[in-house]
CSV table of C-alpha atoms in Angstrom, one decimal:
chain,number,residue,atom,x,y,z
A,1,MET,CA,-17.3,7.9,30.8
A,2,ASN,CA,-14.2,6.2,29.9
A,3,LEU,CA,-14.0,6.1,26.1
A,4,LYS,CA,-11.4,3.6,26.1
A,5,ASP,CA,-13.9,1.0,27.2
A,6,HIS,CA,-15.4,1.2,23.7
A,7,ILE,CA,-12.1,0.8,21.7
A,8,ARG,CA,-11.4,-2.8,20.6
A,9,GLY,CA,-7.8,-4.0,20.0
A,10,ILE,CA,-7.6,-6.5,17.2
A,11,THR,CA,-4.3,-8.2,16.8
A,12,ASP,CA,-2.5,-9.0,13.4
A,13,PHE,CA,-4.7,-6.7,11.6
A,14,PRO,CA,-4.1,-5.6,8.8
A,15,LYS,CA,-1.1,-7.5,8.9
A,16,PRO,CA,1.0,-9.7,11.4
A,17,GLY,CA,2.5,-7.7,14.2
A,18,ILE,CA,0.0,-4.9,14.0
A,19,LEU,CA,-2.5,-4.1,16.7
A,20,PHE,CA,-5.4,-2.3,15.2
A,21,TYR,CA,-7.4,0.1,17.4
A,22,ASP,CA,-11.0,-0.3,16.4
A,23,VAL,CA,-13.4,2.5,16.8
A,24,SER,CA,-16.6,0.5,15.7
A,25,PRO,CA,-17.6,-0.3,19.3
A,26,LEU,CA,-17.5,3.2,20.1
A,27,LEU,CA,-19.6,4.3,16.9
A,28,ALA,CA,-22.1,1.4,17.8
A,29,ASN,CA,-22.8,2.8,21.3
A,30,GLY,CA,-25.1,5.9,21.2
A,31,ALA,CA,-24.0,7.3,24.6
A,32,ALA,CA,-20.4,6.7,24.3
A,33,TRP,CA,-20.3,8.1,20.5
A,34,LYS,CA,-22.4,11.3,21.9
A,35,ALA,CA,-19.9,11.6,24.7
A,36,ALA,CA,-16.9,11.6,22.2
A,37,ILE,CA,-18.6,14.0,19.9
A,38,ASP,CA,-19.2,16.4,22.7
A,39,GLU,CA,-15.6,16.2,24.1
A,40,LEU,CA,-14.4,17.1,20.5
A,41,ALA,CA,-17.0,19.9,20.2
A,42,ASP,CA,-15.4,21.3,23.4
A,43,ALA,CA,-11.9,20.8,22.1
A,44,VAL,CA,-12.6,22.1,18.8
A,45,ARG,CA,-14.9,25.1,19.3
A,46,PRO,CA,-12.1,27.3,20.7
A,47,HIS,CA,-10.5,27.4,17.3
A,48,LYS,CA,-13.5,29.0,15.8
A,49,PRO,CA,-13.6,27.0,12.6
A,50,ASP,CA,-15.6,27.9,9.7
A,51,LEU,CA,-15.4,24.3,8.2
A,52,LEU,CA,-14.4,21.0,9.5
A,53,VAL,CA,-12.5,18.8,7.2
A,54,GLY,CA,-12.6,14.8,7.2
A,55,ILE,CA,-9.8,12.7,6.0
A,56,GLU,CA,-10.9,9.7,4.0
A,57,SER,CA,-12.7,7.6,5.4
A,58,ARG,CA,-13.0,7.1,9.0
A,59,GLY,CA,-12.2,11.0,9.4
A,60,PHE,CA,-15.7,11.4,7.8
A,61,LEU,CA,-17.3,9.7,10.5
A,62,VAL,CA,-15.8,11.9,13.0
A,63,ALA,CA,-16.0,15.4,11.2
A,64,ALA,CA,-19.5,15.1,9.8
A,65,PRO,CA,-21.5,14.7,13.1
A,66,LEU,CA,-19.2,17.2,14.8
A,67,ALA,CA,-19.9,20.0,12.2
A,68,LEU,CA,-23.5,19.2,12.7
A,69,THR,CA,-23.0,19.5,16.5
A,70,LEU,CA,-21.2,23.0,15.9
A,71,GLY,CA,-23.5,24.1,13.2
A,72,ILE,CA,-20.8,24.6,10.7
A,73,GLY,CA,-20.0,23.0,7.2
A,74,PHE,CA,-18.1,19.6,6.5
A,75,ILE,CA,-15.9,18.9,3.5
A,76,MET,CA,-13.9,15.9,2.5
A,77,VAL,CA,-10.2,15.1,1.8
A,78,ARG,CA,-10.2,11.9,-0.3
A,79,LYS,CA,-8.0,9.6,-2.1
A,80,HIS,CA,-7.1,10.4,-5.9
A,81,GLY,CA,-9.9,9.9,-8.1
A,82,LYS,CA,-12.8,9.8,-5.7
A,83,LEU,CA,-14.1,13.6,-5.8
A,84,PRO,CA,-16.1,15.0,-8.8
A,85,GLY,CA,-15.4,18.3,-10.4
A,86,ASP,CA,-12.2,20.3,-10.3
A,87,LYS,CA,-9.7,19.2,-7.7
A,88,ILE,CA,-6.5,20.2,-6.1
A,89,ALA,CA,-4.1,17.3,-5.4
A,90,HIS,CA,-1.2,16.8,-3.0
A,91,SER,CA,1.1,13.8,-3.1
A,92,TYR,CA,3.3,12.8,-0.2
A,93,ASP,CA,5.4,9.9,0.8
A,94,LEU,CA,4.6,6.9,2.6
A,95,GLU,CA,6.7,4.2,4.2
A,96,TYR,CA,6.7,2.2,1.0
A,97,GLY,CA,5.9,4.5,-1.9
A,98,THR,CA,3.7,7.6,-2.4
A,99,ASP,CA,-0.1,8.6,-2.1
A,100,THR,CA,-2.3,11.4,-3.3
A,101,ILE,CA,-5.1,13.0,-1.6
A,102,GLU,CA,-7.4,15.6,-3.1
A,103,VAL,CA,-10.0,18.3,-2.2
A,104,GLN,CA,-12.3,20.0,-4.5
A,105,ALA,CA,-10.9,23.3,-5.7
A,106,ASP,CA,-13.9,25.3,-4.4
A,107,ALA,CA,-14.5,23.5,-1.1
A,108,VAL,CA,-12.5,26.1,0.8
A,109,LYS,CA,-12.6,30.0,0.4
A,110,PRO,CA,-9.2,31.6,1.0
A,111,GLY,CA,-8.8,32.5,4.6
A,112,GLN,CA,-11.7,30.3,5.9
A,113,ARG,CA,-10.8,28.7,9.4
A,114,VAL,CA,-10.5,24.9,9.3
A,115,VAL,CA,-9.9,22.1,11.8
A,116,VAL,CA,-9.0,18.7,10.4
A,117,LEU,CA,-10.1,15.6,12.0
A,118,ASP,CA,-9.4,11.7,11.5
A,119,ASP,CA,-10.3,9.0,13.7
A,120,LEU,CA,-6.7,8.0,14.6
A,121,LEU,CA,-3.2,9.6,14.6
A,122,ALA,CA,-0.3,7.1,14.0
A,123,THR,CA,2.7,8.4,12.1
A,124,GLY,CA,1.1,11.7,11.0
A,125,GLY,CA,1.9,11.6,7.4
A,126,THR,CA,-1.6,11.6,6.1
A,127,MET,CA,-2.7,14.5,8.4
A,128,ALA,CA,0.5,16.5,7.6
A,129,ALA,CA,-0.4,16.1,4.0
A,130,ALA,CA,-4.0,17.0,4.4
A,131,ILE,CA,-2.8,20.1,6.2
A,132,ASN,CA,-0.5,21.0,3.4
A,133,LEU,CA,-3.1,20.4,0.7
A,134,LEU,CA,-5.7,22.6,2.6
A,135,ARG,CA,-3.1,25.6,3.0
A,136,GLN,CA,-2.6,25.1,-0.8
A,137,VAL,CA,-6.1,26.0,-1.5
A,138,GLY,CA,-5.9,29.2,1.2
A,139,ALA,CA,-7.4,27.5,4.2
A,140,ASP,CA,-6.3,28.7,7.4
A,141,VAL,CA,-5.6,25.4,9.3
A,142,ARG,CA,-6.3,26.0,13.0
A,143,ALA,CA,-6.0,22.5,14.5
A,144,ALA,CA,-6.1,18.9,14.1
A,145,ALA,CA,-8.3,16.4,16.3
A,146,PHE,CA,-8.5,12.7,16.5
A,147,LEU,CA,-10.3,10.2,18.5
A,148,VAL,CA,-7.4,8.1,19.3
A,149,GLU,CA,-3.5,8.8,19.2
A,150,LEU,CA,-0.7,6.2,19.3
A,151,THR,CA,1.8,8.3,20.9
A,152,PHE,CA,4.7,5.8,20.4
A,153,LEU,CA,4.6,6.5,16.7
A,154,ASN,CA,5.3,10.3,17.5
A,155,GLY,CA,2.9,11.3,14.7
A,156,ARG,CA,2.1,14.6,16.6
A,157,ASP,CA,5.8,15.7,15.7
A,158,ARG,CA,4.9,15.8,11.9
A,159,ILE,CA,1.9,17.9,12.6
A,160,ASP,CA,2.6,21.9,12.8
A,161,VAL,CA,-0.9,22.9,14.2
A,162,PRO,CA,-2.4,22.5,17.7
A,163,SER,CA,-3.7,18.9,18.1
A,164,VAL,CA,-6.1,17.2,20.4
A,165,SER,CA,-6.8,13.6,21.0
A,166,LEU,CA,-9.4,12.0,23.3
A,167,MET,CA,-7.6,8.9,23.8
A,168,ALA,CA,-4.0,8.2,23.7
A,169,TYR,CA,-2.1,4.7,23.6
A,170,ASP,CA,1.6,4.1,24.5
A,171,GLU,CA,2.0,0.9,23.0
């Protein structure tokens, strides 16, 4: 199955000049979505994760069903102020300012093997920040995985773990 047949390009979203790669049609097609999760499972399984980590918010859509498929746990990395309880925060630079992500302080036990997932790899800043945050709490970050990668933005260069993407776009 060609998964790219289930990705929709939306021009000028969220602002003029941007081509947004929308995964909604993939999620809406049961056979395509199952094929994507099965492909990700094959790619992630060799890293032997104890937990999968989803980055807010579309990363949750990828990591949660994949964790279920692999029979392992799932945790969330969220934007500041969205998680209850004790949290560990990490701030990072954006193109125009900074952002902060958090994980619950007890979500990962030191040394647990994790793979971090998001729907799309663009510039790599958020994924790199999530990897740094997870290392702060003692995680052994084994890999990163994505449905879509925009290779022309060179986001993979900012990630220091093995990375896999099911689909790549060069423009």
